[in-house]
Tab-separated table of C-alpha atoms and ligand atoms in Angstrom:
chain	number	residue	atom	x	y	z
A	1	UNK	CA	6.539	-14.608	11.263
A	2	UNK	CA	5.485	-11.703	9.015
A	3	UNK	CA	6.648	-8.299	10.245
A	4	UNK	CA	3.757	-5.842	10.279
A	5	UNK	CA	3.928	-2.784	8.055
A	6	UNK	CA	1.962	0.391	8.667
A	7	UNK	CA	2.126	2.869	5.805
A	8	UNK	CA	0.588	6.295	5.416
A	9	UNK	CA	-0.726	7.345	2.023
A	10	UNK	CA	-0.896	11.120	2.072
A	11	UNK	CA	-2.550	11.247	-1.386
A	12	UNK	CA	-2.683	14.869	-2.664
A	13	UNK	CA	-2.330	16.397	0.790
A	14	UNK	CA	0.562	18.281	2.404
A	15	UNK	CA	2.954	20.656	0.673
A	16	UNK	CA	6.612	19.861	1.262
A	17	UNK	CA	6.795	22.156	4.301
A	18	UNK	CA	3.584	20.734	5.752
A	19	UNK	CA	4.953	17.248	5.131
A	20	UNK	CA	8.205	18.028	6.929
A	21	UNK	CA	6.271	19.392	9.919
A	22	UNK	CA	4.133	16.246	9.972
A	23	UNK	CA	7.018	13.770	9.906
A	24	UNK	CA	8.835	15.795	12.565
A	25	UNK	CA	5.749	15.438	14.740
A	26	UNK	CA	5.374	11.713	14.004
A	27	UNK	CA	9.019	10.656	14.423
A	28	UNK	CA	9.335	11.008	18.227
A	29	UNK	CA	6.016	9.189	18.702
A	30	UNK	CA	7.012	6.033	16.804
A	31	UNK	CA	10.547	5.311	18.012
A	32	UNK	CA	9.368	2.153	19.810
A	33	UNK	CA	7.530	0.744	16.801
A	34	UNK	CA	7.803	-3.004	16.320
A	35	UNK	CA	6.430	-2.753	12.779
A	36	UNK	CA	7.875	-1.188	9.636
A	37	UNK	CA	6.702	2.419	9.437
A	38	UNK	CA	6.370	4.090	6.036
A	39	UNK	CA	5.056	7.402	4.740
A	40	UNK	CA	4.094	7.528	1.056
A	41	UNK	CA	4.125	11.145	0.002
A	42	UNK	CA	3.485	13.325	-3.063
A	43	UNK	CA	6.471	13.271	-5.440
A	44	UNK	CA	7.311	16.929	-4.934
A	45	UNK	CA	7.493	16.464	-1.152
A	46	UNK	CA	10.049	13.662	-1.471
A	47	UNK	CA	13.331	15.657	-1.303
A	48	UNK	CA	12.353	17.628	1.804
A	49	UNK	CA	10.651	14.737	3.592
A	50	UNK	CA	13.588	12.451	2.777
A	51	UNK	CA	15.922	14.896	4.505
A	52	UNK	CA	13.583	15.231	7.501
A	53	UNK	CA	13.403	11.431	7.923
A	54	UNK	CA	17.178	10.997	8.292
A	55	UNK	CA	18.001	9.347	11.600
A	56	UNK	CA	14.416	8.169	12.169
A	57	UNK	CA	12.885	4.697	11.866
A	58	UNK	CA	10.368	5.938	9.270
A	59	UNK	CA	10.921	4.794	5.680
A	60	UNK	CA	9.948	6.758	2.608
A	61	UNK	CA	7.481	5.756	-0.090
A	62	UNK	CA	6.101	7.295	-3.283
A	63	UNK	CA	2.508	7.186	-4.497
A	64	UNK	CA	3.230	6.071	-8.052
A	65	UNK	CA	6.080	5.313	-10.443
A	66	UNK	CA	6.271	5.258	-14.221
A	67	UNK	CA	7.011	1.942	-15.897
A	68	UNK	CA	9.641	3.165	-18.352
A	69	UNK	CA	13.222	3.568	-17.284
A	70	UNK	CA	13.365	7.049	-18.848
A	71	UNK	CA	12.234	8.915	-21.928
A	72	UNK	CA	9.513	11.056	-23.479
A	73	UNK	CA	6.811	10.776	-20.806
A	74	UNK	CA	5.975	14.363	-19.895
A	75	UNK	CA	5.012	14.782	-16.271
A	76	UNK	CA	6.056	11.325	-15.134
A	77	UNK	CA	8.555	10.184	-12.497
A	78	UNK	CA	10.930	7.233	-12.879
A	79	UNK	CA	12.112	4.683	-10.353
A	80	UNK	CA	15.678	6.040	-10.572
A	81	UNK	CA	14.417	9.537	-9.668
A	82	UNK	CA	12.717	8.118	-6.578
A	83	UNK	CA	15.696	6.002	-5.579
A	84	UNK	CA	18.055	8.974	-5.642
A	85	UNK	CA	16.130	10.412	-2.683
A	86	UNK	CA	16.098	7.238	-0.659
A	87	UNK	CA	12.585	6.132	-1.575
A	88	UNK	CA	12.147	2.434	-0.703
A	89	UNK	CA	8.431	1.770	-1.246
A	90	UNK	CA	5.956	2.726	-3.937
A	91	UNK	CA	2.187	2.425	-3.996
A	92	UNK	CA	1.006	0.919	-7.274
A	93	UNK	CA	-2.529	0.635	-8.622
A	94	UNK	CA	-4.369	2.535	-5.913
A	95	UNK	CA	-8.097	2.509	-6.646
A	96	UNK	CA	-8.043	6.290	-7.081
A	97	UNK	CA	-5.535	5.869	-9.896
A	98	UNK	CA	-7.636	3.072	-11.386
A	99	UNK	CA	-10.771	5.243	-11.107
A	100	UNK	CA	-9.466	8.670	-12.197
A	101	UNK	CA	-6.255	8.123	-14.145
A	102	UNK	CA	-6.862	5.140	-16.371
A	103	UNK	CA	-4.769	2.692	-14.377
A	104	UNK	CA	-5.396	-0.882	-15.537
A	105	UNK	CA	-4.208	-4.296	-14.428
A	106	UNK	CA	-1.775	-4.112	-17.338
A	107	UNK	CA	-0.197	-0.801	-16.260
A	108	UNK	CA	-0.153	-2.036	-12.659
A	109	UNK	CA	1.811	-5.011	-13.910
A	110	UNK	CA	4.296	-2.883	-15.847
A	111	UNK	CA	4.860	-0.542	-12.905
A	112	UNK	CA	5.264	-3.461	-10.505
A	113	UNK	CA	7.910	-5.158	-12.650
A	114	UNK	CA	9.772	-1.871	-13.119
A	115	UNK	CA	9.717	-1.102	-9.396
A	116	UNK	CA	11.007	-4.565	-8.504
A	117	UNK	CA	13.806	-4.350	-11.052
A	118	UNK	CA	14.826	-1.001	-9.565
A	119	UNK	CA	14.861	-2.464	-6.052
A	120	UNK	CA	11.788	-0.588	-4.835
A	121	UNK	CA	9.200	-2.460	-2.774
A	122	UNK	CA	5.830	-2.161	-4.513
A	123	UNK	CA	2.706	-1.835	-2.384
A	124	UNK	CA	0.251	-3.233	-4.918
A	125	UNK	CA	-3.351	-2.234	-4.218
A	126	UNK	CA	-6.301	-4.478	-4.976
A	127	UNK	CA	-9.930	-4.243	-3.978
A	128	UNK	CA	-13.519	-4.475	-5.132
A	129	UNK	CA	-16.150	-1.755	-5.529
A	130	UNK	CA	-19.406	-1.806	-3.585
A	131	UNK	CA	-21.300	-2.981	-6.666
A	132	UNK	CA	-18.830	-5.790	-7.206
A	133	UNK	CA	-19.170	-6.895	-3.581
A	134	UNK	CA	-22.952	-6.717	-3.660
A	135	UNK	CA	-23.154	-8.762	-6.845
A	136	UNK	CA	-20.853	-11.474	-5.491
A	137	UNK	CA	-17.895	-10.614	-7.694
A	138	UNK	CA	-15.322	-9.833	-4.988
A	139	UNK	CA	-13.259	-12.988	-5.410
A	140	UNK	CA	-13.320	-12.882	-9.207
A	141	UNK	CA	-12.197	-9.243	-9.213
A	142	UNK	CA	-9.381	-9.876	-6.749
A	143	UNK	CA	-8.286	-12.959	-8.646
A	144	UNK	CA	-8.087	-10.983	-11.891
A	145	UNK	CA	-6.248	-8.064	-10.272
A	146	UNK	CA	-3.668	-10.418	-8.759
A	147	UNK	CA	-3.225	-12.640	-11.797
A	148	UNK	CA	-2.916	-9.776	-14.278
A	149	UNK	CA	-1.221	-7.279	-11.994
A	150	UNK	CA	1.506	-9.632	-10.805
A	151	UNK	CA	2.156	-11.515	-14.034
A	152	UNK	CA	5.855	-12.318	-14.445
A	153	UNK	CA	6.836	-11.424	-10.882
A	154	UNK	CA	9.647	-13.782	-9.924
A	155	UNK	CA	9.597	-13.355	-6.171
A	156	UNK	CA	6.312	-12.226	-4.660
A	157	UNK	CA	7.868	-12.008	-1.203
A	158	UNK	CA	9.547	-8.813	-2.414
A	159	UNK	CA	6.253	-6.960	-2.596
A	160	UNK	CA	3.471	-5.911	-0.277
A	161	UNK	CA	-0.207	-6.230	-1.156
A	162	UNK	CA	-2.764	-3.737	0.127
A	163	UNK	CA	-6.354	-4.942	0.186
A	164	UNK	CA	-8.476	-1.827	-0.034
A	165	UNK	CA	-12.188	-2.359	-0.591
A	166	UNK	CA	-13.083	0.722	-2.642
A	167	UNK	CA	-16.296	1.230	-0.666
A	168	UNK	CA	-14.296	1.607	2.564
A	169	UNK	CA	-11.884	4.291	1.344
A	170	UNK	CA	-12.506	7.714	2.851
A	171	UNK	CA	-16.088	6.770	3.644
A	172	UNK	CA	-15.781	5.967	7.322
A	173	UNK	CA	-17.113	2.475	6.464
A	174	UNK	CA	-14.515	-0.082	7.472
A	175	UNK	CA	-14.772	-3.658	6.427
A	176	UNK	CA	-15.412	-5.575	9.620
A	177	UNK	CA	-12.273	-7.205	10.950
A	178	UNK	CA	-13.727	-10.607	10.083
A	179	UNK	CA	-14.625	-9.502	6.537
A	180	UNK	CA	-11.155	-8.057	5.976
A	181	UNK	CA	-9.496	-11.166	7.403
A	182	UNK	CA	-11.555	-13.486	5.240
A	183	UNK	CA	-10.889	-11.528	2.050
A	184	UNK	CA	-7.183	-11.221	2.777
A	185	UNK	CA	-7.167	-14.971	3.404
A	186	UNK	CA	-8.619	-15.383	-0.083
A	187	UNK	CA	-5.877	-13.137	-1.492
A	188	UNK	CA	-3.201	-15.264	0.199
A	189	UNK	CA	-4.773	-18.485	-1.064
A	190	UNK	CA	-4.849	-17.051	-4.588
A	191	UNK	CA	-1.200	-16.001	-4.376
A	192	UNK	CA	-0.442	-19.560	-3.292
A	193	UNK	CA	-2.202	-20.947	-6.357
A	194	UNK	CA	-0.715	-18.421	-8.813
A	195	UNK	CA	2.835	-18.543	-7.386
A	196	UNK	CA	3.769	-20.821	-4.517
A	197	UNK	CA	2.164	-21.550	-1.181
A	198	UNK	CA	5.329	-21.070	0.845
A	199	UNK	CA	5.939	-17.672	-0.772
A	200	UNK	CA	2.318	-16.641	-0.239
A	201	UNK	CA	2.681	-17.405	3.460
A	202	UNK	CA	5.502	-14.853	3.603
A	203	UNK	CA	3.823	-12.007	1.681
A	204	UNK	CA	2.699	-9.109	3.809
A	205	UNK	CA	-0.878	-8.095	3.103
A	206	UNK	CA	-2.226	-4.833	4.475
A	207	UNK	CA	-5.780	-3.715	4.993
A	208	UNK	CA	-6.740	-0.196	3.897
A	209	UNK	CA	-9.984	1.748	4.130
A	210	UNK	CA	-11.000	3.997	7.017
A	211	UNK	CA	-8.466	2.346	9.336
A	212	UNK	CA	-7.941	4.546	12.362
A	213	UNK	CA	-6.737	4.706	15.950
A	214	UNK	CA	-10.031	3.240	17.146
A	215	UNK	CA	-10.282	0.171	14.929
A	216	UNK	CA	-6.607	-0.656	14.274
A	217	UNK	CA	-6.184	-3.021	17.228
A	218	UNK	CA	-9.022	-5.275	16.178
A	219	UNK	CA	-7.947	-5.285	12.546
A	220	UNK	CA	-4.300	-5.963	13.410
A	221	UNK	CA	-5.312	-8.823	15.709
A	222	UNK	CA	-6.599	-10.792	12.700
A	223	UNK	CA	-4.376	-13.610	11.609
A	224	UNK	CA	-4.193	-12.685	7.930
A	225	UNK	CA	-3.799	-8.907	8.331
A	226	UNK	CA	-0.170	-7.796	8.373
A	227	UNK	CA	-0.552	-4.051	8.410
A	228	UNK	CA	-2.453	-1.053	7.204
A	229	UNK	CA	-2.404	1.452	4.374
A	230	UNK	CA	-3.751	4.563	6.000
A	231	UNK	CA	-5.227	7.571	4.219
A	232	UNK	CA	-7.008	10.222	6.298
A	233	UNK	CA	-5.636	9.103	9.650
A	234	UNK	CA	-2.050	9.314	8.363
A	235	UNK	CA	-2.327	13.096	8.103
A	236	UNK	CA	-2.397	13.646	11.864
A	237	UNK	CA	0.581	12.693	14.009
A	238	UNK	CA	-1.401	11.478	17.049
A	239	UNK	CA	-3.691	9.309	14.906
A	240	UNK	CA	-0.967	7.829	12.712
A	241	UNK	CA	1.341	7.127	15.638
A	242	UNK	CA	-1.499	5.477	17.553
A	243	UNK	CA	-1.972	3.075	14.635
A	244	UNK	CA	1.778	2.408	14.416
A	245	UNK	CA	1.716	1.680	18.156
A	246	UNK	CA	-1.307	-0.628	17.856
A	247	UNK	CA	0.461	-3.267	19.937
A	248	UNK	CA	1.378	-1.027	22.869
B	27	LIG	P1	-8.694	6.231	4.170
B	27	LIG	O1	-7.860	5.689	5.291
B	27	LIG	O2	-8.786	7.736	4.152
B	27	LIG	O3	-10.021	5.551	4.064
B	27	LIG	O4	-7.894	5.875	2.820
B	27	LIG	C1	-7.456	4.584	2.626
B	27	LIG	C2	-6.564	4.588	1.451
B	27	LIG	O5	-6.995	4.785	0.334
B	27	LIG	C3	-5.136	4.360	1.685
B	27	LIG	O6	-4.473	4.134	0.495
């Protein structure tokens, strides 16, 4: 009932020309995809990659968006700027932004509301650190991130959640499929309590963290997991397309 969504997060990799070469390599390999396929790319790559994606079934995403409509925010990018190039998705609150760039639940919330108003689909990232998991705080952390980050959202079915345990990002350590399924189940239950159960049942929740061609089938087979947010493995066409084609 929920359509799967596999999204690449290139992070700070690929110049525009490298990005164009990558999507040109990916496109012919994913034409039979049954899931939504998205690449989230560095802002400066967007114009060229947008052009290269024309006529393909790959949608375009950004890695961040500012919460103001416009104004004196040197170095920032607005939702309208993204929309003009056909951007449809935007990653919000990635743990790297929380860790290195002062992102908080409050700024996640502001960005999410702005993106929704602009008609962008936010991919809101949540996840616990290793210390938080080891001290039994996973559920409390996720609850706080969801409650604060999604405050005031009218229709949660218009967004995607990415559960990314921080300890699994870029480390080669994947949460086991059962662990990921259980935690995503908790996220869905919490969305049901904070918003409505019927809506929560419709929200697509991705897993992210060292997901690759080898482990994607098992992860995607879990009932609660509706997709993946892929870092490292999204930078190589054979790896990313293998994940997109997890059901083949
Ligand atoms: P890796 O797939 O490289 O672990 O990164 C996951 C991630 O952070 C996607 O947003």
